[in-house]
mmCIF file of N, CA and C in Angstrom:
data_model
loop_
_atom_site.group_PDB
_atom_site.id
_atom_site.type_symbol
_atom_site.label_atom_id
_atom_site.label_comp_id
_atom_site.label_asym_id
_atom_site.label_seq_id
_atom_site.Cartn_x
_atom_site.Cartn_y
_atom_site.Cartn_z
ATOM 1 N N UNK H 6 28.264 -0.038 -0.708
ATOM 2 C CA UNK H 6 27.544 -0.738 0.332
ATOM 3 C C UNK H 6 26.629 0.211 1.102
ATOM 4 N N UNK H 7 27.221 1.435 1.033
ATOM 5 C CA UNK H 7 26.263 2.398 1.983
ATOM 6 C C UNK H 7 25.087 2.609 1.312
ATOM 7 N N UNK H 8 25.056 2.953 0.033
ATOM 8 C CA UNK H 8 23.895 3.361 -0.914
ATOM 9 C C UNK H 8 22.653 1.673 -0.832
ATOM 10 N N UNK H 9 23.326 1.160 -0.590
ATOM 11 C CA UNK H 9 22.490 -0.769 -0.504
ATOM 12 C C UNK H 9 21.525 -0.283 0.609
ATOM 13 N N UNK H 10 22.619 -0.340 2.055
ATOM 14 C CA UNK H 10 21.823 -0.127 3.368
ATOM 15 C C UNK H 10 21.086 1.284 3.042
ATOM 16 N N UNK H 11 21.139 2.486 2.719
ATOM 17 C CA UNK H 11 20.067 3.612 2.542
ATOM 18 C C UNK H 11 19.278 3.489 1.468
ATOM 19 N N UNK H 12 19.266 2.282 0.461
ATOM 20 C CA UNK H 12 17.849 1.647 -0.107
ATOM 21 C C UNK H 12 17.027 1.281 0.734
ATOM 22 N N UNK H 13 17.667 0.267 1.178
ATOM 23 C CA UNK H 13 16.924 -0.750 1.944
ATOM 24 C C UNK H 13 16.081 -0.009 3.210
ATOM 25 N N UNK H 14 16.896 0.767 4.170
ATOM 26 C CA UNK H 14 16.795 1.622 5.501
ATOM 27 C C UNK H 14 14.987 2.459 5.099
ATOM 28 N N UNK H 15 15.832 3.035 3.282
ATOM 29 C CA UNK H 15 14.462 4.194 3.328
ATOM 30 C C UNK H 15 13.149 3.468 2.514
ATOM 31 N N UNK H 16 13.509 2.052 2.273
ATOM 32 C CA UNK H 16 12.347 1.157 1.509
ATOM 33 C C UNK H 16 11.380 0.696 2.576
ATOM 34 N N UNK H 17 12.208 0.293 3.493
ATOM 35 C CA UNK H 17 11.574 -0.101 5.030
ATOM 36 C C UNK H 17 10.786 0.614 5.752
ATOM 37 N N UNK H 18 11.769 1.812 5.713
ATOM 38 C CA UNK H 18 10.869 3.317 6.353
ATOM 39 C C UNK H 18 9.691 3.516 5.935
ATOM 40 N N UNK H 19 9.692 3.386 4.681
ATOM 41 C CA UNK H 19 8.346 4.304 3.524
ATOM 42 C C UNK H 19 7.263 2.967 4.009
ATOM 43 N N UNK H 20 7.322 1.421 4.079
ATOM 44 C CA UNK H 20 6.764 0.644 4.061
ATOM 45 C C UNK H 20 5.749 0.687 5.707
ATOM 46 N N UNK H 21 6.938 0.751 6.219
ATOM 47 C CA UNK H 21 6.325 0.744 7.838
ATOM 48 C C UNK H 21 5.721 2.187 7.916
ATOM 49 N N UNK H 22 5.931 3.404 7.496
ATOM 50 C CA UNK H 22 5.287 4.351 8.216
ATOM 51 C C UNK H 22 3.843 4.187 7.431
ATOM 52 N N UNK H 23 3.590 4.111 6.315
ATOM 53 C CA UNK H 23 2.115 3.242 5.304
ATOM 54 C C UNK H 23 1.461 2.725 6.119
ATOM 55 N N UNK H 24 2.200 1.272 6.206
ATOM 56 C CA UNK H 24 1.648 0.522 7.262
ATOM 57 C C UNK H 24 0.757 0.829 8.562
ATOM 58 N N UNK H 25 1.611 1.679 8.933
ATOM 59 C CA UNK H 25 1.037 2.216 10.642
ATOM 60 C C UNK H 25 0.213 2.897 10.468
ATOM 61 N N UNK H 26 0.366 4.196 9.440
ATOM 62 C CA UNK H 26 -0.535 4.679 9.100
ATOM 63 C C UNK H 26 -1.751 4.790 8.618
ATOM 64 N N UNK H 27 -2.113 3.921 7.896
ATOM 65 C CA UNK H 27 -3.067 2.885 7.378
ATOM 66 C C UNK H 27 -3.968 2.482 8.492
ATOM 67 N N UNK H 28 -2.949 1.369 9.387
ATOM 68 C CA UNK H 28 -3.880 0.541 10.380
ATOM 69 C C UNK H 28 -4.469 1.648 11.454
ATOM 70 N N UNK H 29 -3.889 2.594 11.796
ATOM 71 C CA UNK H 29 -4.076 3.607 12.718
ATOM 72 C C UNK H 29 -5.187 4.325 11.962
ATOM 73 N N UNK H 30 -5.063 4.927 10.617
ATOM 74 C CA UNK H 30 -6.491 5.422 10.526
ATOM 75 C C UNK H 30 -7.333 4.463 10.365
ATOM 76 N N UNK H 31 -7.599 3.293 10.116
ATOM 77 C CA UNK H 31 -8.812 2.583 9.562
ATOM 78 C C UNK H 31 -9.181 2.556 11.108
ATOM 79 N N UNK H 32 -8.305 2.168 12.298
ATOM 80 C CA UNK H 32 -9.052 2.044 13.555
ATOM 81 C C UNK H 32 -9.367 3.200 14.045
ATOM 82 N N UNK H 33 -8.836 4.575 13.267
ATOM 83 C CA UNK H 33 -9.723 5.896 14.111
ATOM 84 C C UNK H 33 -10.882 6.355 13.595
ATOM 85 N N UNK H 34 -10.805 5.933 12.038
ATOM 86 C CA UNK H 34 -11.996 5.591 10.846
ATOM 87 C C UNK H 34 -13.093 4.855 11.986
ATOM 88 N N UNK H 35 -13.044 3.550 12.362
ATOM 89 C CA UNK H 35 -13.956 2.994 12.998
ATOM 90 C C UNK H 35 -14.401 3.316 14.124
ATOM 91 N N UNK H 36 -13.609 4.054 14.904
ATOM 92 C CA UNK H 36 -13.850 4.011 15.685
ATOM 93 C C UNK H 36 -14.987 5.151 16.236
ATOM 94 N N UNK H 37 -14.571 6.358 15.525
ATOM 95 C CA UNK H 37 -15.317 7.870 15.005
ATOM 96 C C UNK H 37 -16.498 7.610 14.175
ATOM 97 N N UNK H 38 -16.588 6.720 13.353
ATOM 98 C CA UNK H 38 -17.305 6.293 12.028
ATOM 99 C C UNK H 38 -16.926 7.483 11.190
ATOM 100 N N UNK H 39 -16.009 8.020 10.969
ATOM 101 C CA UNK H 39 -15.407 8.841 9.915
ATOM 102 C C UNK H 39 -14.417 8.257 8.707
ATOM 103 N N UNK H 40 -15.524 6.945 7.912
ATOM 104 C CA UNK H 40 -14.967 6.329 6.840
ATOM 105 C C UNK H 40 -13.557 6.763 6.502
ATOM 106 N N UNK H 41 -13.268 7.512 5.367
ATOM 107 C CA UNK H 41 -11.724 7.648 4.788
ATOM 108 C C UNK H 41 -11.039 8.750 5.071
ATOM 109 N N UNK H 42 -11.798 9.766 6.219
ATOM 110 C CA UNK H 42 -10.813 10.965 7.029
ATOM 111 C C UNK H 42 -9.415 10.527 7.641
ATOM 112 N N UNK H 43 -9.589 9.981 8.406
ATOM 113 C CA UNK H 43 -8.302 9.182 8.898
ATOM 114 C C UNK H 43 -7.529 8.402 8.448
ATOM 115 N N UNK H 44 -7.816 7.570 7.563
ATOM 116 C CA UNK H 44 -7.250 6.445 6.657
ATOM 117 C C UNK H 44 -6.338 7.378 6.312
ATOM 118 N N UNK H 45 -6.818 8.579 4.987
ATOM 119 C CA UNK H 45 -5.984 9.598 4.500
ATOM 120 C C UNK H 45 -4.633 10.199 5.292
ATOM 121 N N UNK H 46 -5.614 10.425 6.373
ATOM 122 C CA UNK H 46 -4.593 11.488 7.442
ATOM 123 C C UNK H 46 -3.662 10.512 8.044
ATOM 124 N N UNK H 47 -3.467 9.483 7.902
ATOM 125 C CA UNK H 47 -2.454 8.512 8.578
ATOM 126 C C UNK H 47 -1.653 8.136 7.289
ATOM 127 N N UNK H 48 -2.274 8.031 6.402
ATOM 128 C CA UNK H 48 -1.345 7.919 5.057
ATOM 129 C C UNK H 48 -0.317 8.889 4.405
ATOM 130 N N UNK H 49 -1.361 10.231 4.447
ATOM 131 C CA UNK H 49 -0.030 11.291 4.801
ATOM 132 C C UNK H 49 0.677 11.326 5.456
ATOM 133 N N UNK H 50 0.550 10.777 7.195
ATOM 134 C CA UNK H 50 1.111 11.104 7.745
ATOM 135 C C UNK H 50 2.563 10.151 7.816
ATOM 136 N N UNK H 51 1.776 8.905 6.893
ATOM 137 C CA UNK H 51 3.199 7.891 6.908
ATOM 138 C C UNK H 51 4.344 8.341 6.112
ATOM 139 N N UNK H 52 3.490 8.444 4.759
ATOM 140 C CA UNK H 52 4.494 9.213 4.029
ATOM 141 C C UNK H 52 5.271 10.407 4.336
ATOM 142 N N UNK H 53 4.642 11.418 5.261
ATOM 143 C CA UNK H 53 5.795 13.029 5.399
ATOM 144 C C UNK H 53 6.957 12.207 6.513
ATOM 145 N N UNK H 54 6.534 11.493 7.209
ATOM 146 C CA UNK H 54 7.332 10.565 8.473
ATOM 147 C C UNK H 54 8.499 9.969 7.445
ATOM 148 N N UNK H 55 7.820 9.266 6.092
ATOM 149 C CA UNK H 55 9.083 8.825 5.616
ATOM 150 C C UNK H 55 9.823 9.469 5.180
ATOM 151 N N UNK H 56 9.565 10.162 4.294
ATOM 152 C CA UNK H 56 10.418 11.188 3.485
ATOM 153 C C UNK H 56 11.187 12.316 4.703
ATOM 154 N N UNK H 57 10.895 12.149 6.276
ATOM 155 C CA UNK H 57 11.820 13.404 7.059
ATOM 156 C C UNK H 57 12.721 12.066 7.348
ATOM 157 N N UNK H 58 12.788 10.899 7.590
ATOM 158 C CA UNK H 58 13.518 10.142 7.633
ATOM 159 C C UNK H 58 14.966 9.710 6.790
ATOM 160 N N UNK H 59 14.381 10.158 5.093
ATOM 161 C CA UNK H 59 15.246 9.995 4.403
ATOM 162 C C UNK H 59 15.926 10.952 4.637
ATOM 163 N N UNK H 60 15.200 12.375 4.252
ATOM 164 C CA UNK H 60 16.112 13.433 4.351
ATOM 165 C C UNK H 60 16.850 13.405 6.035
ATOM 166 N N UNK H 61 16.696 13.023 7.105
ATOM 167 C CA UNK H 61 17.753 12.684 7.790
ATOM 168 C C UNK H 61 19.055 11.617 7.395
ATOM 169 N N UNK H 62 18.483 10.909 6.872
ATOM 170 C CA UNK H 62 19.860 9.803 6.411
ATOM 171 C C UNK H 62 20.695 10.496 5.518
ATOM 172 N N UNK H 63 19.986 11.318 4.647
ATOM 173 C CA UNK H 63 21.153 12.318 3.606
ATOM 174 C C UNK H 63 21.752 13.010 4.085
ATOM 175 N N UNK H 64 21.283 13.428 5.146
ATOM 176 C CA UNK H 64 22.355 14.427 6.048
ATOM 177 C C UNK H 64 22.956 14.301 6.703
ATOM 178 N N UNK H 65 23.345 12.499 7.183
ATOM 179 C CA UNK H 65 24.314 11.808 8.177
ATOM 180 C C UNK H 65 25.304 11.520 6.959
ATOM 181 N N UNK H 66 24.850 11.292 5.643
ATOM 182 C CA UNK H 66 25.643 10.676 4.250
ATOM 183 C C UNK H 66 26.240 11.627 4.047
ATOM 184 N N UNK H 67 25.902 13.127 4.378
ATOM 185 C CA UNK H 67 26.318 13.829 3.802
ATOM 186 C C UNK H 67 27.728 14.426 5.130
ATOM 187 N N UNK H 68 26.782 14.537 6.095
ATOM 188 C CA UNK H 68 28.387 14.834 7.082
ATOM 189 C C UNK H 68 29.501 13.588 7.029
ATOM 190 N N UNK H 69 29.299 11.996 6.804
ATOM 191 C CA UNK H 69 29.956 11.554 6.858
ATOM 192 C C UNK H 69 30.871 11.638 5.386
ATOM 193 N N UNK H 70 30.420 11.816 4.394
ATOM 194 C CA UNK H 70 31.425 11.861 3.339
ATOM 195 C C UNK H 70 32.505 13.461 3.623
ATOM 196 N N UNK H 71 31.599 14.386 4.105
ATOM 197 C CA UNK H 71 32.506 16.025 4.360
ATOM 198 C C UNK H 71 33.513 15.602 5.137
ATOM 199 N N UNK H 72 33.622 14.470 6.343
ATOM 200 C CA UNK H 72 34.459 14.255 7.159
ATOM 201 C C UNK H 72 35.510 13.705 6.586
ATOM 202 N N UNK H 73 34.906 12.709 5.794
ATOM 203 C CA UNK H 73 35.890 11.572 5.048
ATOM 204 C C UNK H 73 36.821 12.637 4.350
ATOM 205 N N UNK H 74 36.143 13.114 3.320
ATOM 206 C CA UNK H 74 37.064 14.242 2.657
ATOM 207 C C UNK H 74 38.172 15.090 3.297
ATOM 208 N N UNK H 75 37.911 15.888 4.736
ATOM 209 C CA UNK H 75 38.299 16.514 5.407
ATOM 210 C C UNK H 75 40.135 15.613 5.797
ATOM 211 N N UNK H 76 39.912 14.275 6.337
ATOM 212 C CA UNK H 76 40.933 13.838 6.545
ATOM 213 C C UNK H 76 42.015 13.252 5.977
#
């Protein structure tokens, strides 16, 4: 069940930080008139946002199984 919810958690993540990222550069794109500078730079920026996200969830998965073990 845990591996379900940290699909889902980091499918969501990756989707929404895109998302934001996306809409945030196209409106700094317009707003600058710097066509696909920003678009980019918000797209990276969704994606490194997601992927520090996951790698936080692996490392709550991961203290919680060391604990489990422990007791």
């Amino acid at each position: 069940m845990r591996y379900i919810y940290f699909g889902i958690s980091f499918g969501l993540t990756m989707a929404a930080g895109l998302y934001l990222g996306y809409q945030g550069g196209l409106w700094l794109d317009a707003r600058f008139s710097t066509e696909p500078i920003f678009t980019l730079l918000g797209l990276l920026l969704g994606v490194v946002v997601a992927f520090r996200g996951l790698i936080d969830k692996i490392n709550i998965f991961e203290k919680a199984d060391k604990n489990k073990e422990e007791e």
